[in-house]
């Protein structure tokens, strides 16, 4: 998923710590996630684990990273057995406390053949057209007409191949993954047009409890501090999807954060 500048991050982590504290007196909180390469590794390394520790340790919390299945992570935080769910989409109906600021994000792109005269966004909103996206990526519907009957594919490779054969009119997914699959299939990127149609942000999620509310407030406070101090500028992860989506996330006053 990402190539993390882990060495420089860890160095900056210790150099930028606001103050020292005793780990003996720290309150342990458990952060839980699936294992994502470079982000949440089972050995405790990765951008997300390090960033979460950076946020909470100055406030007297020792973060214990835990890798498990996604379903177990979600149910564990919902029940209060775990304290922090890492990288969940924010939806109003979800039984969690969410902070304002995200921890990651991905830009959503629409691909079509250049020979198609209509624009990608126009195609996606046309209920008479056939649009596809990966089944597990449940955000596709928000970029299409409510009457659209999509073709849900198993992976981006299948979506690109259907598009190239004219079986579909557009494919919604991640830009780099689409381009990789175009190259892998021996197709020419010049035959395709890609347009960014939105972003999807992922967040830390907390139990609906007094502790959950407190942890969410601390996250927003520290995220803002790390931005204003320039720390995020220097330590933003080397992953185009996450970085570009975070760069486009607005601050509470409605202005662009401008993390460049």
PDB file of C-alpha atoms in Angstrom:
ATOM      1  CA  UNK A   1       0.000   0.000   0.000  1.00  0.00           C
ATOM      2  CA  UNK A   2       2.590   2.520   0.944  1.00  0.00           C
ATOM      3  CA  UNK A   3       6.312   3.012   1.294  1.00  0.00           C
ATOM      4  CA  UNK A   4       6.700   4.634   4.689  1.00  0.00           C
ATOM      5  CA  UNK A   5       9.591   6.885   5.636  1.00  0.00           C
ATOM      6  CA  UNK A   6       9.687   5.033   8.927  1.00  0.00           C
ATOM      7  CA  UNK A   7      13.229   5.877   9.971  1.00  0.00           C
ATOM      8  CA  UNK A   8      12.760   9.641   9.615  1.00  0.00           C
ATOM      9  CA  UNK A   9       9.329   9.370  11.226  1.00  0.00           C
ATOM     10  CA  UNK A  10      10.624   7.578  14.323  1.00  0.00           C
ATOM     11  CA  UNK A  11      13.475  10.072  14.627  1.00  0.00           C
ATOM     12  CA  UNK A  12      11.059  12.989  14.377  1.00  0.00           C
ATOM     13  CA  UNK A  13       8.736  11.275  16.827  1.00  0.00           C
ATOM     14  CA  UNK A  14      11.248  11.381  19.651  1.00  0.00           C
ATOM     15  CA  UNK A  15      12.637  14.792  18.741  1.00  0.00           C
ATOM     16  CA  UNK A  16       9.190  16.381  18.596  1.00  0.00           C
ATOM     17  CA  UNK A  17       7.735  14.856  21.770  1.00  0.00           C
ATOM     18  CA  UNK A  18       6.449  17.795  23.866  1.00  0.00           C
ATOM     19  CA  UNK A  19       7.593  16.320  27.153  1.00  0.00           C
ATOM     20  CA  UNK A  20       8.782  13.125  28.736  1.00  0.00           C
ATOM     21  CA  UNK A  21       6.511  11.022  30.869  1.00  0.00           C
ATOM     22  CA  UNK A  22       6.705   7.794  32.808  1.00  0.00           C
ATOM     23  CA  UNK A  23       5.350   4.772  30.956  1.00  0.00           C
ATOM     24  CA  UNK A  24       4.695   3.211  34.352  1.00  0.00           C
ATOM     25  CA  UNK A  25       1.977   5.768  35.053  1.00  0.00           C
ATOM     26  CA  UNK A  26       0.542   5.815  31.537  1.00  0.00           C
ATOM     27  CA  UNK A  27      -2.968   4.524  30.871  1.00  0.00           C
ATOM     28  CA  UNK A  28      -2.908   1.773  28.238  1.00  0.00           C
ATOM     29  CA  UNK A  29      -5.340   2.022  25.335  1.00  0.00           C
ATOM     30  CA  UNK A  30      -5.639  -0.586  22.599  1.00  0.00           C
ATOM     31  CA  UNK A  31      -5.674   0.493  18.959  1.00  0.00           C
ATOM     32  CA  UNK A  32      -6.904  -2.221  16.624  1.00  0.00           C
ATOM     33  CA  UNK A  33      -6.868  -2.696  12.849  1.00  0.00           C
ATOM     34  CA  UNK A  34      -6.331  -5.150  10.046  1.00  0.00           C
ATOM     35  CA  UNK A  35      -2.742  -5.555   8.919  1.00  0.00           C
ATOM     36  CA  UNK A  36      -1.970  -3.095   6.130  1.00  0.00           C
ATOM     37  CA  UNK A  37       1.598  -3.070   4.770  1.00  0.00           C
ATOM     38  CA  UNK A  38       3.494   0.005   5.915  1.00  0.00           C
ATOM     39  CA  UNK A  39       0.554   1.283   7.956  1.00  0.00           C
ATOM     40  CA  UNK A  40      -0.468  -1.234  10.634  1.00  0.00           C
ATOM     41  CA  UNK A  41       2.050  -4.055  10.848  1.00  0.00           C
ATOM     42  CA  UNK A  42       1.673  -6.919  13.316  1.00  0.00           C
ATOM     43  CA  UNK A  43       5.135  -6.177  14.738  1.00  0.00           C
ATOM     44  CA  UNK A  44       3.940  -2.736  15.877  1.00  0.00           C
ATOM     45  CA  UNK A  45       5.580  -0.729  13.097  1.00  0.00           C
ATOM     46  CA  UNK A  46       3.812   1.394  10.483  1.00  0.00           C
ATOM     47  CA  UNK A  47       2.665   4.965   9.919  1.00  0.00           C
ATOM     48  CA  UNK A  48      -0.711   4.648  11.645  1.00  0.00           C
ATOM     49  CA  UNK A  49       0.676   3.019  14.799  1.00  0.00           C
ATOM     50  CA  UNK A  50       3.445   5.591  15.103  1.00  0.00           C
ATOM     51  CA  UNK A  51       1.173   8.542  14.399  1.00  0.00           C
ATOM     52  CA  UNK A  52      -1.419   7.415  16.947  1.00  0.00           C
ATOM     53  CA  UNK A  53       1.304   7.057  19.586  1.00  0.00           C
ATOM     54  CA  UNK A  54       2.555  10.521  18.663  1.00  0.00           C
ATOM     55  CA  UNK A  55      -0.925  11.891  19.333  1.00  0.00           C
ATOM     56  CA  UNK A  56      -1.740  10.167  22.606  1.00  0.00           C
ATOM     57  CA  UNK A  57       1.487   9.596  24.540  1.00  0.00           C
ATOM     58  CA  UNK A  58       1.898  13.290  25.509  1.00  0.00           C
ATOM     59  CA  UNK A  59      -1.498  12.997  27.216  1.00  0.00           C
ATOM     60  CA  UNK A  60      -0.459  10.044  29.352  1.00  0.00           C
ATOM     61  CA  UNK A  61      -1.785   7.211  27.176  1.00  0.00           C
ATOM     62  CA  UNK A  62       0.333   4.269  26.084  1.00  0.00           C
ATOM     63  CA  UNK A  63      -0.974   2.886  22.796  1.00  0.00           C
ATOM     64  CA  UNK A  64      -0.947  -0.892  22.407  1.00  0.00           C
ATOM     65  CA  UNK A  65      -1.286  -1.813  18.712  1.00  0.00           C
ATOM     66  CA  UNK A  66      -3.229  -4.953  17.878  1.00  0.00           C
ATOM     67  CA  UNK A  67      -3.746  -6.565  14.469  1.00  0.00           C
ATOM     68  CA  UNK A  68      -6.799  -8.763  13.975  1.00  0.00           C
ATOM     69  CA  UNK A  69      -9.604  -9.363  11.473  1.00  0.00           C
ATOM     70  CA  UNK A  70     -11.658  -6.322  10.500  1.00  0.00           C
ATOM     71  CA  UNK A  71     -14.909  -7.777  11.821  1.00  0.00           C
ATOM     72  CA  UNK A  72     -13.327  -8.511  15.196  1.00  0.00           C
ATOM     73  CA  UNK A  73     -11.785  -5.035  15.312  1.00  0.00           C
ATOM     74  CA  UNK A  74     -15.136  -3.357  14.625  1.00  0.00           C
ATOM     75  CA  UNK A  75     -17.100  -5.433  17.136  1.00  0.00           C
ATOM     76  CA  UNK A  76     -14.361  -5.057  19.743  1.00  0.00           C
ATOM     77  CA  UNK A  77     -14.412  -1.263  19.621  1.00  0.00           C
ATOM     78  CA  UNK A  78     -18.200  -1.115  19.446  1.00  0.00           C
ATOM     79  CA  UNK A  79     -18.419  -3.184  22.639  1.00  0.00           C
ATOM     80  CA  UNK A  80     -15.721  -1.134  24.355  1.00  0.00           C
ATOM     81  CA  UNK A  81     -13.322  -4.086  24.591  1.00  0.00           C
ATOM     82  CA  UNK A  82     -10.861  -2.117  22.445  1.00  0.00           C
ATOM     83  CA  UNK A  83     -10.396   1.645  22.512  1.00  0.00           C
ATOM     84  CA  UNK A  84      -9.430   2.803  19.010  1.00  0.00           C
ATOM     85  CA  UNK A  85     -10.523   1.448  15.616  1.00  0.00           C
ATOM     86  CA  UNK A  86      -8.054   2.486  12.940  1.00  0.00           C
ATOM     87  CA  UNK A  87      -9.141   3.682   9.482  1.00  0.00           C
ATOM     88  CA  UNK A  88     -12.930   3.392   9.389  1.00  0.00           C
ATOM     89  CA  UNK A  89     -15.196   5.268   6.968  1.00  0.00           C
ATOM     90  CA  UNK A  90     -17.347   7.815   8.799  1.00  0.00           C
ATOM     91  CA  UNK A  91     -21.084   7.282   8.430  1.00  0.00           C
ATOM     92  CA  UNK A  92     -23.792   8.907  10.619  1.00  0.00           C
ATOM     93  CA  UNK A  93     -25.435   5.564  11.372  1.00  0.00           C
ATOM     94  CA  UNK A  94     -22.289   3.973  12.773  1.00  0.00           C
ATOM     95  CA  UNK A  95     -22.218   3.342  16.551  1.00  0.00           C
ATOM     96  CA  UNK A  96     -18.926   5.151  17.122  1.00  0.00           C
ATOM     97  CA  UNK A  97     -17.526   8.493  18.212  1.00  0.00           C
ATOM     98  CA  UNK A  98     -15.527  10.058  15.363  1.00  0.00           C
ATOM     99  CA  UNK A  99     -13.049  12.957  15.466  1.00  0.00           C
ATOM    100  CA  UNK A 100     -13.260  15.813  12.978  1.00  0.00           C
ATOM    101  CA  UNK A 101      -9.894  15.191  11.331  1.00  0.00           C
ATOM    102  CA  UNK A 102      -9.181  11.995   9.345  1.00  0.00           C
ATOM    103  CA  UNK A 103      -6.174   9.743   9.662  1.00  0.00           C
ATOM    104  CA  UNK A 104      -6.057   8.827   5.974  1.00  0.00           C
ATOM    105  CA  UNK A 105      -7.879   9.145   2.724  1.00  0.00           C
ATOM    106  CA  UNK A 106      -8.069   8.083  -0.862  1.00  0.00           C
ATOM    107  CA  UNK A 107      -8.934   9.967  -4.013  1.00  0.00           C
ATOM    108  CA  UNK A 108     -11.687   8.399  -6.078  1.00  0.00           C
ATOM    109  CA  UNK A 109     -11.267   8.403  -9.865  1.00  0.00           C
ATOM    110  CA  UNK A 110     -13.502   7.571 -12.796  1.00  0.00           C
ATOM    111  CA  UNK A 111     -11.984   5.921 -15.879  1.00  0.00           C
ATOM    112  CA  UNK A 112     -13.460   5.720 -19.372  1.00  0.00           C
ATOM    113  CA  UNK A 113     -12.229   5.105 -22.900  1.00  0.00           C
ATOM    114  CA  UNK A 114     -11.072   8.274 -24.669  1.00  0.00           C
ATOM    115  CA  UNK A 115     -13.121   7.229 -27.683  1.00  0.00           C
ATOM    116  CA  UNK A 116     -16.261   7.824 -25.600  1.00  0.00           C
ATOM    117  CA  UNK A 117     -17.431  11.404 -26.335  1.00  0.00           C
ATOM    118  CA  UNK A 118     -19.229  11.967 -23.041  1.00  0.00           C
ATOM    119  CA  UNK A 119     -17.343  12.977 -19.937  1.00  0.00           C
ATOM    120  CA  UNK A 120     -16.670  10.520 -17.153  1.00  0.00           C
ATOM    121  CA  UNK A 121     -18.774  12.331 -14.564  1.00  0.00           C
ATOM    122  CA  UNK A 122     -21.664  12.599 -17.030  1.00  0.00           C
ATOM    123  CA  UNK A 123     -21.462   8.874 -17.732  1.00  0.00           C
ATOM    124  CA  UNK A 124     -21.379   8.010 -14.034  1.00  0.00           C
ATOM    125  CA  UNK A 125     -24.561  10.024 -13.414  1.00  0.00           C
ATOM    126  CA  UNK A 126     -26.395   8.548 -16.427  1.00  0.00           C
ATOM    127  CA  UNK A 127     -28.624   5.701 -15.238  1.00  0.00           C
ATOM    128  CA  UNK A 128     -28.696   4.240 -18.755  1.00  0.00           C
ATOM    129  CA  UNK A 129     -24.927   3.680 -18.736  1.00  0.00           C
ATOM    130  CA  UNK A 130     -23.082   0.745 -17.213  1.00  0.00           C
ATOM    131  CA  UNK A 131     -20.639   1.633 -14.456  1.00  0.00           C
ATOM    132  CA  UNK A 132     -18.531  -0.775 -12.423  1.00  0.00           C
ATOM    133  CA  UNK A 133     -16.472  -0.700  -9.239  1.00  0.00           C
ATOM    134  CA  UNK A 134     -14.920  -3.235  -6.888  1.00  0.00           C
ATOM    135  CA  UNK A 135     -17.529  -4.993  -4.761  1.00  0.00           C
ATOM    136  CA  UNK A 136     -15.743  -4.339  -1.460  1.00  0.00           C
ATOM    137  CA  UNK A 137     -15.506  -0.598  -2.187  1.00  0.00           C
ATOM    138  CA  UNK A 138     -18.999   0.398  -1.144  1.00  0.00           C
ATOM    139  CA  UNK A 139     -18.578   4.092  -1.946  1.00  0.00           C
ATOM    140  CA  UNK A 140     -19.241   3.834  -5.690  1.00  0.00           C
ATOM    141  CA  UNK A 141     -22.951   4.538  -5.381  1.00  0.00           C
ATOM    142  CA  UNK A 142     -22.394   8.064  -4.045  1.00  0.00           C
ATOM    143  CA  UNK A 143     -20.819   9.087  -7.353  1.00  0.00           C
ATOM    144  CA  UNK A 144     -23.545   7.657  -9.598  1.00  0.00           C
ATOM    145  CA  UNK A 145     -27.262   8.088 -10.196  1.00  0.00           C
ATOM    146  CA  UNK A 146     -29.500   6.447  -7.606  1.00  0.00           C
ATOM    147  CA  UNK A 147     -31.012   4.455 -10.481  1.00  0.00           C
ATOM    148  CA  UNK A 148     -27.658   3.131 -11.654  1.00  0.00           C
ATOM    149  CA  UNK A 149     -27.397  -0.646 -11.687  1.00  0.00           C
ATOM    150  CA  UNK A 150     -23.659  -1.189 -11.393  1.00  0.00           C
ATOM    151  CA  UNK A 151     -21.585  -4.215 -12.243  1.00  0.00           C
ATOM    152  CA  UNK A 152     -19.694  -5.122  -9.077  1.00  0.00           C
ATOM    153  CA  UNK A 153     -16.361  -6.774  -9.845  1.00  0.00           C
ATOM    154  CA  UNK A 154     -13.941  -8.695  -7.664  1.00  0.00           C
ATOM    155  CA  UNK A 155     -10.940  -6.453  -8.306  1.00  0.00           C
ATOM    156  CA  UNK A 156      -9.658  -3.524 -10.354  1.00  0.00           C
ATOM    157  CA  UNK A 157      -8.179  -5.851 -12.966  1.00  0.00           C
ATOM    158  CA  UNK A 158     -11.650  -7.169 -13.817  1.00  0.00           C
ATOM    159  CA  UNK A 159     -13.048  -3.631 -13.943  1.00  0.00           C
ATOM    160  CA  UNK A 160     -10.336  -2.418 -16.316  1.00  0.00           C
ATOM    161  CA  UNK A 161     -10.720  -5.407 -18.634  1.00  0.00           C
ATOM    162  CA  UNK A 162     -14.502  -4.963 -18.870  1.00  0.00           C
ATOM    163  CA  UNK A 163     -13.998  -1.288 -19.675  1.00  0.00           C
ATOM    164  CA  UNK A 164     -11.362  -2.026 -22.329  1.00  0.00           C
ATOM    165  CA  UNK A 165     -13.688  -4.541 -24.022  1.00  0.00           C
ATOM    166  CA  UNK A 166     -16.579  -2.079 -24.099  1.00  0.00           C
ATOM    167  CA  UNK A 167     -18.649  -4.146 -21.676  1.00  0.00           C
ATOM    168  CA  UNK A 168     -18.936  -1.148 -19.346  1.00  0.00           C
ATOM    169  CA  UNK A 169     -18.874   2.605 -19.902  1.00  0.00           C
ATOM    170  CA  UNK A 170     -16.877   3.645 -16.836  1.00  0.00           C
ATOM    171  CA  UNK A 171     -14.995   2.242 -13.864  1.00  0.00           C
ATOM    172  CA  UNK A 172     -14.743   3.923 -10.458  1.00  0.00           C
ATOM    173  CA  UNK A 173     -11.668   3.222  -8.345  1.00  0.00           C
ATOM    174  CA  UNK A 174      -8.206   4.392  -7.333  1.00  0.00           C
ATOM    175  CA  UNK A 175      -6.027   6.108  -9.931  1.00  0.00           C
ATOM    176  CA  UNK A 176      -2.736   4.325  -9.268  1.00  0.00           C
ATOM    177  CA  UNK A 177      -4.406   0.925  -9.099  1.00  0.00           C
ATOM    178  CA  UNK A 178      -6.248   1.588 -12.364  1.00  0.00           C
ATOM    179  CA  UNK A 179      -3.037   2.656 -14.118  1.00  0.00           C
ATOM    180  CA  UNK A 180      -1.172  -0.376 -12.753  1.00  0.00           C
ATOM    181  CA  UNK A 181      -3.841  -2.733 -14.092  1.00  0.00           C
ATOM    182  CA  UNK A 182      -3.897  -0.989 -17.482  1.00  0.00           C
ATOM    183  CA  UNK A 183      -0.149  -1.585 -17.762  1.00  0.00           C
ATOM    184  CA  UNK A 184      -0.429  -5.151 -16.431  1.00  0.00           C
ATOM    185  CA  UNK A 185      -3.037  -5.969 -19.091  1.00  0.00           C
ATOM    186  CA  UNK A 186      -0.730  -4.701 -21.835  1.00  0.00           C
ATOM    187  CA  UNK A 187      -3.068  -1.818 -22.667  1.00  0.00           C
ATOM    188  CA  UNK A 188      -2.102   1.757 -23.453  1.00  0.00           C
ATOM    189  CA  UNK A 189      -2.878   4.407 -20.845  1.00  0.00           C
ATOM    190  CA  UNK A 190      -3.347   6.824 -23.767  1.00  0.00           C
ATOM    191  CA  UNK A 191      -6.586   5.020 -24.639  1.00  0.00           C
ATOM    192  CA  UNK A 192      -8.139   5.886 -21.277  1.00  0.00           C
ATOM    193  CA  UNK A 193      -9.271   9.111 -19.646  1.00  0.00           C
ATOM    194  CA  UNK A 194      -9.208   9.402 -15.851  1.00  0.00           C
ATOM    195  CA  UNK A 195     -10.962  12.122 -13.863  1.00  0.00           C
ATOM    196  CA  UNK A 196     -10.931  12.660 -10.106  1.00  0.00           C
ATOM    197  CA  UNK A 197     -14.515  12.685  -8.844  1.00  0.00           C
ATOM    198  CA  UNK A 198     -14.037  12.906  -5.096  1.00  0.00           C
ATOM    199  CA  UNK A 199     -12.269  11.821  -1.936  1.00  0.00           C
ATOM    200  CA  UNK A 200     -13.067   9.290   0.733  1.00  0.00           C
ATOM    201  CA  UNK A 201     -11.568   9.825   4.177  1.00  0.00           C
ATOM    202  CA  UNK A 202     -10.840   7.256   6.861  1.00  0.00           C
ATOM    203  CA  UNK A 203     -10.941   8.050  10.567  1.00  0.00           C
ATOM    204  CA  UNK A 204     -10.140   6.730  13.968  1.00  0.00           C
ATOM    205  CA  UNK A 205     -13.343   5.475  15.585  1.00  0.00           C
ATOM    206  CA  UNK A 206     -13.951   5.246  19.322  1.00  0.00           C
ATOM    207  CA  UNK A 207     -16.538   3.582  21.586  1.00  0.00           C
ATOM    208  CA  UNK A 208     -19.565   5.644  22.559  1.00  0.00           C
ATOM    209  CA  UNK A 209     -18.282   6.275  26.065  1.00  0.00           C
ATOM    210  CA  UNK A 210     -16.682   8.987  28.166  1.00  0.00           C
ATOM    211  CA  UNK A 211     -13.238   7.667  27.236  1.00  0.00           C
ATOM    212  CA  UNK A 212     -14.190   7.534  23.557  1.00  0.00           C
ATOM    213  CA  UNK A 213     -15.299  11.176  23.628  1.00  0.00           C
ATOM    214  CA  UNK A 214     -12.069  12.174  25.359  1.00  0.00           C
ATOM    215  CA  UNK A 215      -9.851  10.306  22.909  1.00  0.00           C
ATOM    216  CA  UNK A 216     -11.646  11.914  19.947  1.00  0.00           C
ATOM    217  CA  UNK A 217     -11.102  15.406  21.377  1.00  0.00           C
ATOM    218  CA  UNK A 218      -7.425  14.712  22.032  1.00  0.00           C
ATOM    219  CA  UNK A 219      -6.978  13.506  18.455  1.00  0.00           C
ATOM    220  CA  UNK A 220      -8.442  16.687  16.960  1.00  0.00           C
ATOM    221  CA  UNK A 221      -6.380  18.847  19.317  1.00  0.00           C
ATOM    222  CA  UNK A 222      -3.103  17.110  18.515  1.00  0.00           C
ATOM    223  CA  UNK A 223      -3.798  16.798  14.786  1.00  0.00           C
ATOM    224  CA  UNK A 224      -4.249  20.561  14.641  1.00  0.00           C
ATOM    225  CA  UNK A 225      -1.068  21.147  16.652  1.00  0.00           C
ATOM    226  CA  UNK A 226       0.969  18.844  14.422  1.00  0.00           C
ATOM    227  CA  UNK A 227      -0.283  20.685  11.351  1.00  0.00           C
ATOM    228  CA  UNK A 228       0.417  24.166  12.727  1.00  0.00           C
ATOM    229  CA  UNK A 229       3.865  23.148  13.991  1.00  0.00           C
ATOM    230  CA  UNK A 230       4.867  21.914  10.542  1.00  0.00           C
ATOM    231  CA  UNK A 231       5.325  18.354  11.755  1.00  0.00           C
ATOM    232  CA  UNK A 232       2.776  16.961   9.296  1.00  0.00           C
ATOM    233  CA  UNK A 233       4.500  18.799   6.444  1.00  0.00           C
ATOM    234  CA  UNK A 234       7.752  17.023   7.264  1.00  0.00           C
ATOM    235  CA  UNK A 235       6.393  13.583   8.071  1.00  0.00           C
ATOM    236  CA  UNK A 236       3.480  13.044   5.693  1.00  0.00           C
ATOM    237  CA  UNK A 237       3.492   9.467   4.482  1.00  0.00           C
ATOM    238  CA  UNK A 238       4.919   8.587   1.071  1.00  0.00           C
ATOM    239  CA  UNK A 239       1.653   7.277  -0.316  1.00  0.00           C
ATOM    240  CA  UNK A 240       0.004   9.261  -3.091  1.00  0.00           C
ATOM    241  CA  UNK A 241      -3.572   8.201  -2.329  1.00  0.00           C
ATOM    242  CA  UNK A 242      -3.429   9.010   1.374  1.00  0.00           C
ATOM    243  CA  UNK A 243      -1.297  12.116   1.003  1.00  0.00           C
ATOM    244  CA  UNK A 244      -3.328  13.770  -1.749  1.00  0.00           C
ATOM    245  CA  UNK A 245      -6.635  13.062  -0.048  1.00  0.00           C
ATOM    246  CA  UNK A 246      -5.378  14.505   3.230  1.00  0.00           C
ATOM    247  CA  UNK A 247      -4.066  17.566   1.415  1.00  0.00           C
ATOM    248  CA  UNK A 248      -7.562  18.304   0.153  1.00  0.00           C
ATOM    249  CA  UNK A 249      -9.233  17.974   3.550  1.00  0.00           C
ATOM    250  CA  UNK A 250     -10.605  21.305   4.804  1.00  0.00           C
ATOM    251  CA  UNK A 251      -9.944  22.766   8.239  1.00  0.00           C
ATOM    252  CA  UNK A 252     -12.785  23.603  10.684  1.00  0.00           C
ATOM    253  CA  UNK A 253     -13.034  27.167   9.368  1.00  0.00           C
ATOM    254  CA  UNK A 254     -13.668  25.863   5.874  1.00  0.00           C
ATOM    255  CA  UNK A 255     -10.245  26.767   4.475  1.00  0.00           C
ATOM    256  CA  UNK A 256      -7.924  24.325   2.791  1.00  0.00           C
ATOM    257  CA  UNK A 257      -5.323  22.949   5.178  1.00  0.00           C
ATOM    258  CA  UNK A 258      -2.699  23.316   2.462  1.00  0.00           C
ATOM    259  CA  UNK A 259      -0.434  20.455   3.555  1.00  0.00           C
ATOM    260  CA  UNK A 260       2.027  20.627   0.689  1.00  0.00           C
TER     261      UNK A 260
END
